[in-house]
Tab-separated table of C-alpha atoms and ligand atoms in Angstrom:
chain	number	residue	atom	x	y	z
A	112	UNK	CA	-0.030	-0.035	0.073
A	113	UNK	CA	1.311	3.446	-0.865
A	114	UNK	CA	2.086	5.536	2.317
A	115	UNK	CA	1.491	9.158	2.903
A	116	UNK	CA	3.547	11.124	5.367
A	117	UNK	CA	2.165	14.170	7.163
A	118	UNK	CA	4.071	17.178	8.378
A	119	UNK	CA	4.849	17.436	12.023
A	120	UNK	CA	1.942	18.191	14.207
A	121	UNK	CA	-0.567	17.575	11.433
A	122	UNK	CA	-1.466	14.206	13.018
A	123	UNK	CA	-3.275	15.678	15.767
A	124	UNK	CA	-6.681	15.724	14.084
A	125	UNK	CA	-6.387	12.086	12.923
A	126	UNK	CA	-5.607	11.147	16.552
A	127	UNK	CA	-8.824	12.497	17.493
A	128	UNK	CA	-10.484	10.509	14.740
A	129	UNK	CA	-11.382	13.380	12.449
A	130	UNK	CA	-11.641	11.436	9.204
A	131	UNK	CA	-10.220	13.698	6.660
A	132	UNK	CA	-6.606	14.625	5.728
A	133	UNK	CA	-6.301	18.009	3.633
A	134	UNK	CA	-3.760	18.097	0.819
A	135	UNK	CA	-1.774	20.873	2.792
A	136	UNK	CA	-1.014	18.460	5.639
A	137	UNK	CA	0.919	16.050	3.473
A	138	UNK	CA	4.764	16.107	3.544
A	139	UNK	CA	5.410	13.319	1.243
A	140	UNK	CA	3.662	10.475	-0.798
A	141	UNK	CA	5.793	7.569	-1.493
A	142	UNK	CA	4.624	6.482	-4.998
A	143	UNK	CA	1.851	7.638	-7.132
A	144	UNK	CA	-1.485	6.626	-5.887
A	145	UNK	CA	-4.379	6.327	-8.318
A	146	UNK	CA	-7.453	8.249	-7.479
A	147	UNK	CA	-9.840	6.154	-5.198
A	148	UNK	CA	-6.657	4.018	-4.139
A	149	UNK	CA	-6.300	2.667	-0.307
A	150	UNK	CA	-3.360	4.462	1.128
A	151	UNK	CA	-1.635	4.379	4.625
A	152	UNK	CA	-1.406	7.580	6.488
A	153	UNK	CA	1.762	7.966	8.726
A	154	UNK	CA	2.702	10.820	11.106
A	155	UNK	CA	6.106	12.681	10.516
A	156	UNK	CA	7.945	9.786	12.191
A	157	UNK	CA	6.457	7.244	10.133
A	158	UNK	CA	4.046	5.725	12.752
A	159	UNK	CA	0.628	4.389	11.580
A	160	UNK	CA	-2.368	6.813	11.753
A	161	UNK	CA	-4.982	5.473	9.356
A	162	UNK	CA	-5.960	3.923	6.267
A	163	UNK	CA	-8.118	5.794	3.734
A	164	UNK	CA	-9.243	6.561	0.047
A	165	UNK	CA	-6.881	9.025	-1.716
A	166	UNK	CA	-8.330	11.553	-3.917
A	167	UNK	CA	-7.010	14.638	-5.666
A	168	UNK	CA	-8.466	17.795	-4.191
A	169	UNK	CA	-8.436	19.673	-1.021
A	170	UNK	CA	-9.699	16.589	0.897
A	171	UNK	CA	-6.873	14.146	-0.088
A	172	UNK	CA	-7.685	11.166	2.081
A	173	UNK	CA	-10.920	10.046	3.588
A	174	UNK	CA	-10.398	7.736	6.359
A	175	UNK	CA	-11.745	4.254	6.362
A	176	UNK	CA	-10.004	2.788	9.333
A	177	UNK	CA	-7.982	4.063	12.258
A	178	UNK	CA	-6.753	0.469	12.871
A	179	UNK	CA	-3.980	-1.268	10.739
A	180	UNK	CA	-6.254	-4.151	9.475
A	181	UNK	CA	-6.969	-5.533	6.063
A	182	UNK	CA	-9.575	-3.919	3.915
A	183	UNK	CA	-11.163	-6.817	2.203
A	184	UNK	CA	-14.896	-7.794	1.493
A	185	UNK	CA	-15.438	-8.806	5.042
A	186	UNK	CA	-14.410	-5.347	6.186
A	187	UNK	CA	-17.063	-3.620	4.039
A	188	UNK	CA	-19.688	-6.506	4.906
A	189	UNK	CA	-19.078	-5.680	8.505
A	190	UNK	CA	-19.523	-1.962	8.088
A	191	UNK	CA	-22.999	-2.415	6.257
A	192	UNK	CA	-23.847	-5.178	9.119
A	193	UNK	CA	-23.191	-2.552	11.766
A	194	UNK	CA	-25.080	0.160	10.074
A	195	UNK	CA	-28.171	-2.053	9.430
A	196	UNK	CA	-28.057	-3.345	12.898
A	197	UNK	CA	-28.321	0.278	14.056
A	198	UNK	CA	-31.274	1.203	12.020
A	199	UNK	CA	-33.050	-2.140	13.005
A	200	UNK	CA	-32.492	-1.335	16.595
A	201	UNK	CA	-33.794	2.069	16.255
A	202	UNK	CA	-37.132	0.552	14.787
A	203	UNK	CA	-36.863	2.041	11.309
A	204	UNK	CA	-37.080	-1.394	9.627
A	205	UNK	CA	-40.699	-2.313	9.903
A	206	UNK	CA	-42.119	-3.786	6.739
A	207	UNK	CA	-45.884	-2.722	7.382
A	208	UNK	CA	-45.092	0.463	8.678
A	209	UNK	CA	-41.801	2.152	7.796
A	210	UNK	CA	-39.458	0.674	4.966
A	211	UNK	CA	-37.677	3.905	3.975
A	212	UNK	CA	-34.553	4.906	5.850
A	213	UNK	CA	-30.900	5.857	5.336
A	214	UNK	CA	-28.676	2.838	5.773
A	215	UNK	CA	-25.423	4.605	5.348
A	216	UNK	CA	-24.630	8.252	6.224
A	217	UNK	CA	-21.179	8.805	5.017
A	218	UNK	CA	-18.817	9.877	7.840
A	219	UNK	CA	-21.582	9.357	10.167
A	220	UNK	CA	-21.394	5.631	9.778
A	221	UNK	CA	-17.555	5.922	9.356
A	222	UNK	CA	-17.834	5.237	5.531
A	223	UNK	CA	-17.038	8.855	4.193
A	224	UNK	CA	-18.073	9.169	0.528
A	225	UNK	CA	-20.973	6.847	0.760
A	226	UNK	CA	-24.738	7.216	1.142
A	227	UNK	CA	-27.206	4.488	0.915
A	228	UNK	CA	-31.097	5.029	1.187
A	229	UNK	CA	-33.387	2.094	1.438
A	230	UNK	CA	-36.948	1.995	-0.170
A	231	UNK	CA	-38.484	-1.294	0.547
A	232	UNK	CA	-36.488	-3.966	-1.305
A	233	UNK	CA	-34.265	-1.345	-3.146
A	234	UNK	CA	-31.363	0.356	-2.026
A	235	UNK	CA	-30.154	3.522	-3.777
A	236	UNK	CA	-26.260	4.102	-3.508
A	237	UNK	CA	-24.519	7.240	-4.104
A	238	UNK	CA	-20.706	7.668	-4.117
A	239	UNK	CA	-19.195	11.020	-3.337
A	240	UNK	CA	-15.570	9.824	-3.516
A	241	UNK	CA	-13.528	7.993	-6.155
A	242	UNK	CA	-12.849	5.379	-3.671
A	243	UNK	CA	-16.211	4.436	-3.054
A	244	UNK	CA	-17.149	4.529	-6.860
A	245	UNK	CA	-14.188	1.856	-7.562
A	246	UNK	CA	-15.659	-0.535	-5.040
A	247	UNK	CA	-19.225	-0.115	-5.891
A	248	UNK	CA	-19.792	-3.723	-6.913
A	249	UNK	CA	-18.572	-5.118	-3.537
A	250	UNK	CA	-20.609	-2.597	-1.529
A	251	UNK	CA	-23.674	-3.628	-3.645
A	252	UNK	CA	-23.144	-7.370	-2.870
A	253	UNK	CA	-22.445	-6.483	0.960
A	254	UNK	CA	-25.760	-4.608	0.960
A	255	UNK	CA	-27.647	-7.489	-0.303
A	256	UNK	CA	-25.790	-9.902	1.802
A	257	UNK	CA	-26.542	-8.150	5.128
A	258	UNK	CA	-30.000	-6.426	4.567
A	259	UNK	CA	-32.353	-9.251	4.291
A	260	UNK	CA	-35.141	-7.046	2.760
A	261	UNK	CA	-32.909	-5.751	0.075
A	262	UNK	CA	-32.989	-7.447	-3.341
A	263	UNK	CA	-31.867	-4.523	-5.807
A	264	UNK	CA	-29.337	-2.083	-5.652
A	265	UNK	CA	-29.301	1.043	-7.968
A	266	UNK	CA	-26.152	2.999	-8.405
A	267	UNK	CA	-26.666	6.806	-8.844
A	268	UNK	CA	-23.421	8.836	-8.910
A	269	UNK	CA	-23.342	10.793	-12.183
A	270	UNK	CA	-23.837	14.063	-10.205
A	271	UNK	CA	-22.258	13.346	-7.148
A	272	UNK	CA	-18.664	12.441	-8.115
A	273	UNK	CA	-15.880	15.035	-8.623
A	274	UNK	CA	-16.221	16.019	-12.238
A	275	UNK	CA	-12.584	16.427	-12.590
A	276	UNK	CA	-11.973	12.862	-11.958
A	277	UNK	CA	-11.060	10.561	-15.015
A	278	UNK	CA	-13.993	8.336	-14.818
A	279	UNK	CA	-17.302	8.334	-16.291
A	280	UNK	CA	-19.879	6.902	-13.812
A	281	UNK	CA	-22.904	5.492	-15.069
A	282	UNK	CA	-26.247	5.320	-13.094
A	283	UNK	CA	-28.047	2.037	-13.315
A	284	UNK	CA	-28.827	-1.223	-11.393
A	285	UNK	CA	-25.844	-3.131	-10.069
A	286	UNK	CA	-28.095	-5.938	-8.716
A	287	UNK	CA	-31.756	-6.795	-9.742
A	288	UNK	CA	-34.119	-4.381	-11.243
A	289	UNK	CA	-37.418	-2.705	-10.476
A	290	UNK	CA	-40.131	-2.733	-13.203
A	291	UNK	CA	-43.251	-2.683	-11.508
A	292	UNK	CA	-45.076	0.292	-9.795
A	293	UNK	CA	-43.494	0.762	-6.295
A	294	UNK	CA	-44.433	2.560	-3.021
A	295	UNK	CA	-42.119	3.531	-0.276
A	296	UNK	CA	-43.770	3.422	3.357
A	297	UNK	CA	-42.755	6.127	5.873
A	298	UNK	CA	-44.536	6.014	9.100
A	299	UNK	CA	-47.427	4.256	7.598
A	300	UNK	CA	-47.827	6.750	4.704
A	301	UNK	CA	-47.072	5.890	0.958
A	302	UNK	CA	-44.818	7.635	-1.280
A	303	UNK	CA	-43.957	6.911	-4.794
A	304	UNK	CA	-40.120	7.437	-5.140
A	305	UNK	CA	-38.589	7.734	-8.328
A	306	UNK	CA	-34.809	7.227	-7.821
A	307	UNK	CA	-34.154	7.389	-11.498
A	308	UNK	CA	-35.305	10.795	-12.336
A	309	UNK	CA	-35.706	12.243	-8.739
A	310	UNK	CA	-33.275	14.683	-6.937
A	311	UNK	CA	-30.735	13.011	-4.525
A	312	UNK	CA	-31.591	9.329	-4.056
A	313	UNK	CA	-35.308	10.148	-5.078
A	314	UNK	CA	-36.723	11.164	-1.630
A	315	UNK	CA	-35.652	13.336	1.328
A	316	UNK	CA	-35.412	10.788	4.058
A	317	UNK	CA	-34.040	13.281	6.494
A	318	UNK	CA	-37.419	15.048	7.149
A	319	UNK	CA	-39.320	12.044	8.496
A	320	UNK	CA	-39.254	12.996	12.041
A	321	UNK	CA	-40.110	16.826	11.524
A	322	UNK	CA	-42.924	15.671	9.174
A	323	UNK	CA	-44.404	13.566	12.073
A	324	UNK	CA	-44.059	16.593	14.305
A	325	UNK	CA	-45.905	18.740	11.941
A	326	UNK	CA	-48.757	16.173	11.664
A	327	UNK	CA	-49.242	16.489	15.362
A	328	UNK	CA	-49.990	20.386	14.875
A	329	UNK	CA	-52.048	19.960	11.754
A	330	UNK	CA	-55.632	19.366	12.904
A	331	UNK	CA	-57.954	22.011	11.332
A	332	UNK	CA	-55.289	24.250	10.386
A	333	UNK	CA	-54.648	25.788	6.977
A	334	UNK	CA	-51.141	24.604	5.941
A	335	UNK	CA	-48.468	26.264	3.201
A	336	UNK	CA	-45.911	23.789	2.228
A	337	UNK	CA	-43.193	25.780	0.435
A	338	UNK	CA	-40.459	23.765	-1.594
A	339	UNK	CA	-42.807	20.734	-1.304
A	340	UNK	CA	-40.758	18.433	-3.602
A	341	UNK	CA	-42.668	15.123	-3.171
A	342	UNK	CA	-45.059	16.559	-0.868
A	343	UNK	CA	-43.790	14.822	2.262
A	344	UNK	CA	-44.807	17.495	4.701
A	345	UNK	CA	-48.198	18.062	2.852
A	346	UNK	CA	-49.103	14.210	3.046
A	347	UNK	CA	-48.488	14.280	6.816
A	348	UNK	CA	-50.506	17.494	7.265
A	349	UNK	CA	-53.392	15.727	5.437
A	350	UNK	CA	-53.252	12.746	7.766
A	351	UNK	CA	-53.082	15.171	10.780
A	352	UNK	CA	-56.510	16.614	9.826
A	353	UNK	CA	-55.534	19.896	8.048
A	354	UNK	CA	-58.427	21.842	6.805
A	355	UNK	CA	-56.438	22.963	3.559
A	356	UNK	CA	-52.991	22.323	2.334
A	357	UNK	CA	-51.300	24.286	-0.402
A	358	UNK	CA	-48.008	22.917	-1.870
A	359	UNK	CA	-45.694	24.934	-3.824
A	360	UNK	CA	-42.524	24.181	-5.728
A	361	UNK	CA	-40.928	25.789	-8.772
A	362	UNK	CA	-40.506	22.389	-10.605
A	363	UNK	CA	-43.596	21.123	-12.484
A	364	UNK	CA	-42.255	17.400	-12.027
A	365	UNK	CA	-42.051	18.020	-8.272
A	366	UNK	CA	-45.655	19.225	-8.302
A	367	UNK	CA	-46.772	16.079	-10.301
A	368	UNK	CA	-44.938	13.809	-7.596
A	369	UNK	CA	-46.683	15.695	-4.935
A	370	UNK	CA	-50.235	15.291	-6.564
A	371	UNK	CA	-49.376	11.676	-7.026
A	372	UNK	CA	-48.497	11.142	-3.369
A	373	UNK	CA	-51.734	12.942	-2.131
A	374	UNK	CA	-53.723	10.775	-4.396
A	375	UNK	CA	-52.162	7.341	-3.370
A	376	UNK	CA	-52.956	8.294	0.338
A	377	UNK	CA	-56.194	10.122	0.145
A	378	UNK	CA	-57.678	9.689	-3.313
A	379	UNK	CA	-58.986	12.978	-4.817
A	380	UNK	CA	-59.318	15.234	-1.863
A	381	UNK	CA	-60.298	18.702	-2.319
A	382	UNK	CA	-58.349	19.953	0.745
A	383	UNK	CA	-55.164	19.877	-1.327
A	384	UNK	CA	-54.122	22.188	-4.023
A	385	UNK	CA	-50.677	22.589	-5.617
A	386	UNK	CA	-48.826	25.343	-7.380
A	387	UNK	CA	-45.839	25.156	-9.769
A	388	UNK	CA	-44.449	28.519	-9.000
A	389	UNK	CA	-41.316	30.330	-7.589
A	390	UNK	CA	-41.487	30.590	-3.791
A	391	UNK	CA	-40.839	34.385	-3.574
A	392	UNK	CA	-43.381	35.102	-6.528
A	393	UNK	CA	-45.936	32.924	-4.742
A	394	UNK	CA	-45.468	34.749	-1.417
A	395	UNK	CA	-45.494	38.091	-2.946
A	396	UNK	CA	-48.523	37.410	-4.901
A	397	UNK	CA	-50.438	36.846	-1.868
A	398	UNK	CA	-52.447	39.940	-0.742
A	399	UNK	CA	-50.188	41.842	1.619
A	400	UNK	CA	-51.187	41.051	5.269
A	401	UNK	CA	-53.704	38.480	3.935
A	402	UNK	CA	-52.341	35.951	6.660
A	403	UNK	CA	-54.312	33.058	5.610
A	404	UNK	CA	-51.954	30.364	6.841
A	405	UNK	CA	-52.117	28.633	10.301
A	406	UNK	CA	-49.028	26.641	9.515
A	407	UNK	CA	-46.149	27.309	6.948
A	408	UNK	CA	-43.330	25.158	6.134
A	409	UNK	CA	-40.173	26.598	4.598
A	410	UNK	CA	-37.574	23.719	3.552
A	411	UNK	CA	-35.641	25.353	0.623
A	412	UNK	CA	-32.744	23.724	-1.166
A	413	UNK	CA	-29.259	24.453	0.244
A	414	UNK	CA	-28.806	28.252	-0.431
A	415	UNK	CA	-25.062	27.952	0.088
A	416	UNK	CA	-23.086	24.922	-1.383
A	417	UNK	CA	-19.866	26.565	-0.779
A	418	UNK	CA	-18.421	28.816	1.897
A	419	UNK	CA	-18.106	31.792	-0.511
A	420	UNK	CA	-21.879	31.795	-0.967
A	421	UNK	CA	-22.508	32.136	2.665
A	422	UNK	CA	-23.163	35.825	2.885
A	423	UNK	CA	-25.628	35.664	0.094
A	424	UNK	CA	-27.231	32.549	1.553
A	425	UNK	CA	-27.800	34.010	5.061
A	426	UNK	CA	-29.548	37.032	3.176
A	427	UNK	CA	-31.793	34.501	1.272
A	428	UNK	CA	-32.893	32.950	4.556
A	429	UNK	CA	-33.664	36.158	6.051
A	430	UNK	CA	-35.719	37.451	3.108
A	431	UNK	CA	-37.837	34.210	2.656
A	432	UNK	CA	-38.432	33.974	6.523
A	433	UNK	CA	-39.397	37.566	6.385
A	434	UNK	CA	-42.019	36.868	3.892
A	435	UNK	CA	-43.314	33.974	6.078
A	436	UNK	CA	-43.669	36.176	9.002
A	437	UNK	CA	-45.733	38.708	6.968
A	438	UNK	CA	-48.008	35.890	5.752
A	439	UNK	CA	-48.754	33.802	8.830
A	440	UNK	CA	-51.871	34.268	11.049
A	441	UNK	CA	-51.704	35.416	14.457
A	442	UNK	CA	-51.023	32.252	16.612
A	443	UNK	CA	-49.593	30.631	13.589
A	444	UNK	CA	-46.608	28.065	13.497
A	445	UNK	CA	-43.706	28.336	11.295
A	446	UNK	CA	-41.492	25.318	10.309
A	447	UNK	CA	-38.284	26.702	9.030
A	448	UNK	CA	-35.130	24.790	7.834
A	449	UNK	CA	-31.818	25.027	6.261
A	450	UNK	CA	-29.958	22.023	4.964
A	451	UNK	CA	-26.897	24.114	3.924
A	452	UNK	CA	-23.799	22.433	5.686
A	453	UNK	CA	-21.768	25.514	5.583
A	454	UNK	CA	-24.416	27.547	7.553
A	455	UNK	CA	-24.140	26.873	11.270
A	456	UNK	CA	-27.061	26.597	13.665
A	457	UNK	CA	-26.233	29.794	15.065
A	458	UNK	CA	-25.919	31.577	11.772
A	459	UNK	CA	-29.303	30.216	10.647
A	460	UNK	CA	-31.012	31.221	13.942
A	461	UNK	CA	-29.599	34.994	13.503
A	462	UNK	CA	-31.096	35.052	9.987
A	463	UNK	CA	-34.317	33.952	11.200
A	464	UNK	CA	-34.087	36.343	14.236
A	465	UNK	CA	-33.377	39.173	11.997
A	466	UNK	CA	-36.377	38.492	9.779
A	467	UNK	CA	-38.510	38.046	12.876
A	468	UNK	CA	-37.264	41.592	14.324
A	469	UNK	CA	-38.190	43.115	10.933
A	470	UNK	CA	-41.585	41.727	11.013
A	471	UNK	CA	-42.108	43.315	14.484
A	472	UNK	CA	-43.867	40.108	15.514
A	473	UNK	CA	-43.775	38.262	18.761
A	474	UNK	CA	-42.028	35.096	18.134
A	475	UNK	CA	-41.265	32.145	20.343
A	476	UNK	CA	-39.003	29.144	19.746
A	477	UNK	CA	-40.982	25.875	20.121
A	478	UNK	CA	-38.573	23.070	18.878
A	479	UNK	CA	-35.148	23.334	17.599
A	480	UNK	CA	-34.901	20.393	14.902
A	481	UNK	CA	-32.215	18.501	13.309
A	482	UNK	CA	-31.372	15.381	11.259
A	483	UNK	CA	-33.097	12.023	12.466
A	484	UNK	CA	-31.218	9.223	13.902
A	485	UNK	CA	-30.391	7.346	10.496
A	486	UNK	CA	-28.413	10.551	9.520
A	487	UNK	CA	-26.160	10.271	12.593
A	488	UNK	CA	-23.246	12.647	13.333
A	489	UNK	CA	-19.863	11.229	13.885
A	490	UNK	CA	-18.905	12.903	17.162
A	491	UNK	CA	-15.372	13.213	15.743
A	492	UNK	CA	-16.810	14.979	12.612
A	493	UNK	CA	-19.041	17.925	13.526
A	494	UNK	CA	-19.224	19.141	9.933
A	495	UNK	CA	-21.682	16.231	9.488
A	496	UNK	CA	-24.498	18.127	11.297
A	497	UNK	CA	-26.195	19.825	8.206
A	498	UNK	CA	-30.131	19.952	8.851
A	499	UNK	CA	-31.287	22.726	11.079
A	500	UNK	CA	-34.742	23.572	11.947
A	501	UNK	CA	-36.753	26.032	14.031
A	502	UNK	CA	-40.518	25.590	14.883
A	503	UNK	CA	-41.710	28.966	15.831
A	504	UNK	CA	-44.819	30.316	17.552
A	505	UNK	CA	-46.113	33.678	15.875
A	506	UNK	CA	-48.031	35.739	17.808
B	144	SAH	N1	-39.544	19.781	1.725
B	144	SAH	C1	-39.093	18.674	0.558
B	144	SAH	C2	-37.714	18.803	0.340
B	144	SAH	C3	-37.370	20.130	-0.514
B	144	SAH	S1	-35.980	19.919	-1.507
B	144	SAH	C4	-39.380	17.330	1.407
B	144	SAH	O1	-39.750	17.085	2.349
B	144	SAH	O2	-39.077	16.252	0.788
B	144	SAH	C5	-36.194	21.732	-2.205
B	144	SAH	C6	-37.173	21.883	-3.270
B	144	SAH	O3	-37.332	23.179	-3.579
B	144	SAH	C7	-36.964	21.187	-4.804
B	144	SAH	O4	-38.188	20.452	-5.058
B	144	SAH	C8	-36.822	22.350	-5.721
B	144	SAH	O5	-37.373	22.085	-6.968
B	144	SAH	C9	-37.512	23.347	-4.988
B	144	SAH	N2	-37.172	24.817	-5.386
B	144	SAH	C10	-35.929	25.350	-5.631
B	144	SAH	N3	-35.862	26.460	-5.829
B	144	SAH	C11	-37.207	27.152	-5.653
B	144	SAH	C12	-38.093	28.237	-5.664
B	144	SAH	N4	-37.154	29.419	-6.009
B	144	SAH	N5	-39.111	28.482	-5.577
B	144	SAH	C13	-39.800	27.205	-5.280
B	144	SAH	N6	-39.366	25.839	-5.148
B	144	SAH	C14	-38.007	25.922	-5.418
């Protein structure tokens, strides 16, 4: 195995189990590792630190093991087995109530570069590193061997791998195939998940618990689900007894998915209406101070994907939330989220605070939300905390 030697003192973060080696920390590479190859990382005195996947870029190594052990098929199999055992013990694997969950959450499962979501008997696998891309076949086998429910593995990495790498990933089934109409179950609700054409792995599994919380507050309420995508929050609000649900997304495809998901669960239900429209346009077109909604959900896409975009992102969150404060009824509840990894909990809260102050309304924090247990945060890798939410009472 090719070895990578770090500069003096640069071993400290690895000794605290942080799973990344930045290119600037490297003193010397003995050989010329291919992208995705396993390398051994050593301190400046040539002591073993870790084994990881090498990649060209600012994160040069993603650590797979802090122990000096063989990385073979059994190693990957054990990792998947552990990930599955955790989801099972959390009660997320329950064929007649919930068959939709994240099986592998990158660094959170000590598998940096790998995401796997399970929908009934299909696992959708996404590689974010060349190392994981190279071993996709072994990973697919390990998933089917260790997750009894899973019969098919779909690989979807065309948009997630670094575009500069000398590979051309192709999306497709690595094991099995799904041809029939299919429904994923989340907390007893049905969702039509389209991993072939949908965003990410086809569904935002990470909002499961937050949608369930919304359901508890929905009885008799008028609800606006902004950035609805597959209509997740809308479906929960309907089951919770909302009197009216408006779903808005700028993508017509998303609106189609939402309509379909409402229909699978409730048939033709006149309480629900959907609008393919830009969020700001929709909110601006509501009559000023019309305040027709009791409950508003704001779950926009990541406004900042990079640190450079942070300032504008924070302005965006402020502007969006200010609109919601303008439009929500007295005694209304606002569910507001940010899924930008580079925006911290405090920065997001400050943006929402500024919007609240501008509106002059009396606002109280009821809940502070995060990502669910199947999207665990590796305690040594705080960067893994990405989903932030606030539930606010707006007087
Ligand atoms: N709340 C959803 C996930 C939202 S993903 C869930 O629970 O599954 C973000 C969505 O915002 C995408 O569907 C995207 O099409 C939509 N979107 C992006 N920009 C938008 C805009 N300016 N106005 C309205 N929708 C937008």
